PDB file of C-alpha atoms in Angstrom:
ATOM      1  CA  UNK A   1       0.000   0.000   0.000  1.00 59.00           C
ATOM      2  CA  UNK A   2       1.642   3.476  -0.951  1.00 66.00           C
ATOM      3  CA  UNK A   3       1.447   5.990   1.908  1.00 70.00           C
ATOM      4  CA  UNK A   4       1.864   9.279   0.532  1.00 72.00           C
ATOM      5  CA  UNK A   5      -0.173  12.579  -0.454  1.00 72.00           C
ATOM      6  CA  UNK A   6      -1.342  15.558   1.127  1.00 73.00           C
ATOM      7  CA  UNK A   7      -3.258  16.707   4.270  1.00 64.00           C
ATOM      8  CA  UNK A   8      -4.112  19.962   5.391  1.00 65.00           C
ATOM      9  CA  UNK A   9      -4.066  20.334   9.070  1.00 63.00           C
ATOM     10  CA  UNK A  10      -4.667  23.665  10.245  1.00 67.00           C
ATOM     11  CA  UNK A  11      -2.947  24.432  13.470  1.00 67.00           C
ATOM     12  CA  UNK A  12      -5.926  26.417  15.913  1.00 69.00           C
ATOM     13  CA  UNK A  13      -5.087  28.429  19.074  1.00 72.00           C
ATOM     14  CA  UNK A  14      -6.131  27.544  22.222  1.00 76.00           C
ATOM     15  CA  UNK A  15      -5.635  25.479  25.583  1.00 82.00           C
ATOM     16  CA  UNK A  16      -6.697  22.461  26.940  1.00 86.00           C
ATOM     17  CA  UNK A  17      -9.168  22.288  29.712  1.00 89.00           C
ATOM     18  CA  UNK A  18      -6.876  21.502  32.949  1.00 94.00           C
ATOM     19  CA  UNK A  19      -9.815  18.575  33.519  1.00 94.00           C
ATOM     20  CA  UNK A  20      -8.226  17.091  30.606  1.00 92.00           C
ATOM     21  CA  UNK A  21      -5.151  18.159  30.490  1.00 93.00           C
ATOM     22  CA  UNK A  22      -4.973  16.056  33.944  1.00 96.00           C
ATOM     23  CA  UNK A  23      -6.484  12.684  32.585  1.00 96.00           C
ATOM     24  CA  UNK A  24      -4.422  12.908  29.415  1.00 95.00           C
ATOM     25  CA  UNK A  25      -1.672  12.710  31.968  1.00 96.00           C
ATOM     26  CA  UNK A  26      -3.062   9.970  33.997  1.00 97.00           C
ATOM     27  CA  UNK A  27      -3.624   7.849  30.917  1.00 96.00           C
ATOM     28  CA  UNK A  28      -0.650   8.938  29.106  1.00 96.00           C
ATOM     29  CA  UNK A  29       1.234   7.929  31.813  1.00 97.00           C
ATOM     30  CA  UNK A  30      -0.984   4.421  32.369  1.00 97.00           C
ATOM     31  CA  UNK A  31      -0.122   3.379  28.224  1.00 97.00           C
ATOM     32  CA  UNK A  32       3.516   4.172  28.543  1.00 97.00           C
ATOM     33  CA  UNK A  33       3.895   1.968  31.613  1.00 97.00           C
ATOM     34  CA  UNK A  34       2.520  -0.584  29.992  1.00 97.00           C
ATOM     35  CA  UNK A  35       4.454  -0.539  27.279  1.00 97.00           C
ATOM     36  CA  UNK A  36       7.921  -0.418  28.696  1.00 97.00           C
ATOM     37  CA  UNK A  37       6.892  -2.807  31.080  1.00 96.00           C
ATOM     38  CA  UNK A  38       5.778  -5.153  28.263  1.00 97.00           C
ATOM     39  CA  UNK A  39       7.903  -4.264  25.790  1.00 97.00           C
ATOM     40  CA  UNK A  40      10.989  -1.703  26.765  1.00 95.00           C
ATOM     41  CA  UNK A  41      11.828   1.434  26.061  1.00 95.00           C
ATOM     42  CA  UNK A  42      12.764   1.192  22.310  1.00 94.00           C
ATOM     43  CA  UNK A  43       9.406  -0.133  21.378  1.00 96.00           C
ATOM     44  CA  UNK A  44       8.118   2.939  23.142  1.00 96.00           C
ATOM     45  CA  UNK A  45      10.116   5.316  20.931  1.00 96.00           C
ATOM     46  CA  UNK A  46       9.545   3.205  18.085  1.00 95.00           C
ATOM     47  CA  UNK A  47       5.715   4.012  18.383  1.00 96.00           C
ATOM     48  CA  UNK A  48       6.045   7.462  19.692  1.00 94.00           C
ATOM     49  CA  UNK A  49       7.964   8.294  16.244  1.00 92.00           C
ATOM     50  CA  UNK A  50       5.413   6.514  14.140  1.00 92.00           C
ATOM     51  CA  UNK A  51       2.443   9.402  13.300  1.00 87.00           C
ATOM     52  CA  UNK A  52      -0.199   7.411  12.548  1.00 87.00           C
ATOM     53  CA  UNK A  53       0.733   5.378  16.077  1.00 92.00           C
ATOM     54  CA  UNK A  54       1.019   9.014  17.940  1.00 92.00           C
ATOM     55  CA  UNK A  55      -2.093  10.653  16.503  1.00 88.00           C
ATOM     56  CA  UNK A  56      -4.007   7.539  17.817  1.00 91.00           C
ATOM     57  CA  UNK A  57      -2.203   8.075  21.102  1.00 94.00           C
ATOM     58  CA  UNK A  58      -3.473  10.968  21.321  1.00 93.00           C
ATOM     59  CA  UNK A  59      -6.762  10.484  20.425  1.00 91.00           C
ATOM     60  CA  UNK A  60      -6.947   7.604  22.977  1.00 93.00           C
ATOM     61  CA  UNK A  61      -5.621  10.184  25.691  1.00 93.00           C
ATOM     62  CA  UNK A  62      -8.634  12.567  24.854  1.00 89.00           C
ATOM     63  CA  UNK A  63      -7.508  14.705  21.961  1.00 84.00           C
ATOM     64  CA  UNK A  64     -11.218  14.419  20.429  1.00 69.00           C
ATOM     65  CA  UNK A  65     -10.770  17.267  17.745  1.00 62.00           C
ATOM     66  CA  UNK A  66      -8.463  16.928  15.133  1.00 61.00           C
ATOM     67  CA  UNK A  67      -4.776  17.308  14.779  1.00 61.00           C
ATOM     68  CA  UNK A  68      -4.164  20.828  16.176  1.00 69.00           C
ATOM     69  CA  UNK A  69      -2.883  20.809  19.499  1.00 81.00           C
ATOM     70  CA  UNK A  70      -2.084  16.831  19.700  1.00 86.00           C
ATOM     71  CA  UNK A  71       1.673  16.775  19.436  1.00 87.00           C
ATOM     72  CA  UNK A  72       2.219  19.687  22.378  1.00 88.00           C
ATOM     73  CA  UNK A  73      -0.669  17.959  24.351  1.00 91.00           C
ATOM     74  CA  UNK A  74       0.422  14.962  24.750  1.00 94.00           C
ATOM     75  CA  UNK A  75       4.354  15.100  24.644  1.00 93.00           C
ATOM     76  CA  UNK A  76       3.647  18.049  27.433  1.00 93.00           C
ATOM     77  CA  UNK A  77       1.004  14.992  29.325  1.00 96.00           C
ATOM     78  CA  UNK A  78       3.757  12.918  29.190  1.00 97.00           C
ATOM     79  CA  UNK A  79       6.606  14.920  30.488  1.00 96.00           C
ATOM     80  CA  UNK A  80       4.315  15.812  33.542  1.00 96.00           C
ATOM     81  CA  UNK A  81       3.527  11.900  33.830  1.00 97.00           C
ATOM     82  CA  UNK A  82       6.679  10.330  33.326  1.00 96.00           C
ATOM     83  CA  UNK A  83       8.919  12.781  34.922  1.00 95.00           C
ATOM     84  CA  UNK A  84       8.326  11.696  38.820  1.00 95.00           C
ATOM     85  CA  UNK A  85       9.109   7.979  37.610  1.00 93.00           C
ATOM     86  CA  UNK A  86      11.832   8.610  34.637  1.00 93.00           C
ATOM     87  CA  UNK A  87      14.576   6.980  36.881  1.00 91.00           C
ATOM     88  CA  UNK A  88      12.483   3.948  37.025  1.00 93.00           C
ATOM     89  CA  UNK A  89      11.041   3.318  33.695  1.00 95.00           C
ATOM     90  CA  UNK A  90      14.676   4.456  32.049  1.00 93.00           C
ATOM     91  CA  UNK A  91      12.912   7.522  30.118  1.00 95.00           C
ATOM     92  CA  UNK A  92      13.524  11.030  30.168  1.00 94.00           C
ATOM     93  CA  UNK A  93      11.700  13.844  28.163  1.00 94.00           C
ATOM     94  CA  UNK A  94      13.110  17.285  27.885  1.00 91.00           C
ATOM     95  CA  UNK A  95      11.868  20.466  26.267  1.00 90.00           C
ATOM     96  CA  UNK A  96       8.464  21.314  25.642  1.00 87.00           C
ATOM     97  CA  UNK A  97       6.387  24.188  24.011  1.00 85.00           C
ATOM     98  CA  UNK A  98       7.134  28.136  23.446  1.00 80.00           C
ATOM     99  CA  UNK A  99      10.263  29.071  26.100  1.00 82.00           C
ATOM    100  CA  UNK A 100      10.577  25.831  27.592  1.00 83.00           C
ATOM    101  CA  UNK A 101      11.428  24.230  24.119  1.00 83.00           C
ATOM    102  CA  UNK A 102      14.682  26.482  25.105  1.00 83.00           C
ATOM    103  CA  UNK A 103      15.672  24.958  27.983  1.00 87.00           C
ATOM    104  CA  UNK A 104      16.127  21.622  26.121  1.00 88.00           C
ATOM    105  CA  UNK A 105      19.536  21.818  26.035  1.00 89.00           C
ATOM    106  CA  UNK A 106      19.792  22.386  29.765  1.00 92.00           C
ATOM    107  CA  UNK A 107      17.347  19.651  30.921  1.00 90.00           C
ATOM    108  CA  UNK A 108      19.550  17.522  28.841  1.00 90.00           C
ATOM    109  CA  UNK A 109      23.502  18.427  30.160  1.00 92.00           C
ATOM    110  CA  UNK A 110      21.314  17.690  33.559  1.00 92.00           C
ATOM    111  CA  UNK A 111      20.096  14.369  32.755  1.00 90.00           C
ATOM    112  CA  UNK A 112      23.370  13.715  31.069  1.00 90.00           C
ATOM    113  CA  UNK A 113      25.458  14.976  34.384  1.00 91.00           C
ATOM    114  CA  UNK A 114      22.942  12.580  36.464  1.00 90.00           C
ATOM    115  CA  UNK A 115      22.865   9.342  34.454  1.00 88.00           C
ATOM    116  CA  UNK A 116      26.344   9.407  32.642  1.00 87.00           C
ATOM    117  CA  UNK A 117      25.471  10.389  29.445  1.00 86.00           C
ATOM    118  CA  UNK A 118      27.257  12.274  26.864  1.00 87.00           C
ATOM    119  CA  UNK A 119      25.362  15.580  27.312  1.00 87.00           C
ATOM    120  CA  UNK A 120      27.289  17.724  24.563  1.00 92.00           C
ATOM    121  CA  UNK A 121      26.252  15.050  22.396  1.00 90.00           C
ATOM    122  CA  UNK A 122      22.677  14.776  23.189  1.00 89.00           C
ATOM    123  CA  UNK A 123      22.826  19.426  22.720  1.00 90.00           C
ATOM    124  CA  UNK A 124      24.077  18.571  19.628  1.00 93.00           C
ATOM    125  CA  UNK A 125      21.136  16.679  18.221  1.00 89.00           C
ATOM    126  CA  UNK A 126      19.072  18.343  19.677  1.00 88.00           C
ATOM    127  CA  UNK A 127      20.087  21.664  17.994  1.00 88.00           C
ATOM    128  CA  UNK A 128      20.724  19.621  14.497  1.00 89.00           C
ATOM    129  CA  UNK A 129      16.931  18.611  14.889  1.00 85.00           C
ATOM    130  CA  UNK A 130      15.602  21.790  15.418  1.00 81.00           C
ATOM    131  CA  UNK A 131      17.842  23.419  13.168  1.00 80.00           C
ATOM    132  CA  UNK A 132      16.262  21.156  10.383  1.00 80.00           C
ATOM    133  CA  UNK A 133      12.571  21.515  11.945  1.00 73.00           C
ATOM    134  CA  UNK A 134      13.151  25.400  11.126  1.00 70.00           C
ATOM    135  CA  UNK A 135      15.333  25.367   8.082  1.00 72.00           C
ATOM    136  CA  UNK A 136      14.734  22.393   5.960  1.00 67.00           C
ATOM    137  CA  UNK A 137      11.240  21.771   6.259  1.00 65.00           C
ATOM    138  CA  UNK A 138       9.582  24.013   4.386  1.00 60.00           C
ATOM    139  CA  UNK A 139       6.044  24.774   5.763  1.00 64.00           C
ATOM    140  CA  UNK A 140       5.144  28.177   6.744  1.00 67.00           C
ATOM    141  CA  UNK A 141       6.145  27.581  10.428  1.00 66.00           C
ATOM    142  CA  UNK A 142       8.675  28.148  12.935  1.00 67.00           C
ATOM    143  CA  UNK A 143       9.548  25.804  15.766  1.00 66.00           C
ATOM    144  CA  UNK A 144       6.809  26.098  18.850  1.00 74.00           C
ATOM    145  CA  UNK A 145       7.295  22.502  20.403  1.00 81.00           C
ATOM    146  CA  UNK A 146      10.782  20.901  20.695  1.00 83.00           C
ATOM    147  CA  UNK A 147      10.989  17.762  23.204  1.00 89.00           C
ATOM    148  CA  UNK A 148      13.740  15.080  23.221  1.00 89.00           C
ATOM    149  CA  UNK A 149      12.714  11.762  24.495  1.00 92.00           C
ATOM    150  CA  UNK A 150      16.212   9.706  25.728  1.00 91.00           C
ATOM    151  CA  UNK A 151      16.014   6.590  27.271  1.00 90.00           C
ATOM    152  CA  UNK A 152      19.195   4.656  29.320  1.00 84.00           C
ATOM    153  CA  UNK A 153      20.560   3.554  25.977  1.00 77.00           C
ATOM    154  CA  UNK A 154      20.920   7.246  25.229  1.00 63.00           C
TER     155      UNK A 154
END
């Protein structure tokens, strides 16, 4: 089956309701569990990074309108889930939307400094990615939502 075309998808303004901004956590939190518990972390990232897998995520987690809003909603649900347990379940997101997509590179020379990773490394993606998300892919858009998910195999 060929997967390719177009599809408009408007982005809208906006905020979540904190009611479900708070489940999306809950049950954000509840899948990813699961998951690494099942399965390990790689098969976690290796869903998060499939769309069609993440837009169902977040559909699942309460996104009930369209596209707009789903990628900050739930990578910012899951960073508020995930965080108080990251040691445990050997994942780690940084970054976010707006400013705190700027303090990516901090919250990473952190993590690196308290798990032994190579931080500068990790910055250096980091800004590669972004530089590309801004520069290379032509859209209309600049950068609003930058998160880095790293798990213990870096």
């Amino acid at each position: 089956m060929k997967r390719s075309g177009i599809a408009d998808l408007p982005l809208h303004g906006g905020r979540v309701p904190q009611w479900l901004a708070e489940r999306m956590t809950m049950l954000g939190t509840a899948i990813t569990e699961t998951i690494i518990h099942g399965y390990g972390t790689s098969a976690f990232l290796s869903r998060l990074s499939d769309p069609f897998w993440f837009q169902a995520l977040g559909a699942v987690m309460g996104m009930d309108w369209h596209s707009s809003g789903i990628t900050t909603s739930v990578m910012g649900a899951l960073k508020r889930g995930l965080a108080p347990r990251a040691h445990e379940l050997g994942i780690y997101i940084c970054g976010g939307r707006g400013k705190h997509s700027r303090n990516t590179p901090y919250e990473l020379r952190q993590l690196a400094e308290r798990r032994g990773f190579n931080g500068e490394a990790l910055v250096r993606a980091s800004r590669l990615t972004a530089r590309v998300d801004n520069n290379a892919i032509v859209d209309g858009f600049q950068i609003y939502l930058h998160s880095f998910v790293v798990d213990e195999q870096r």
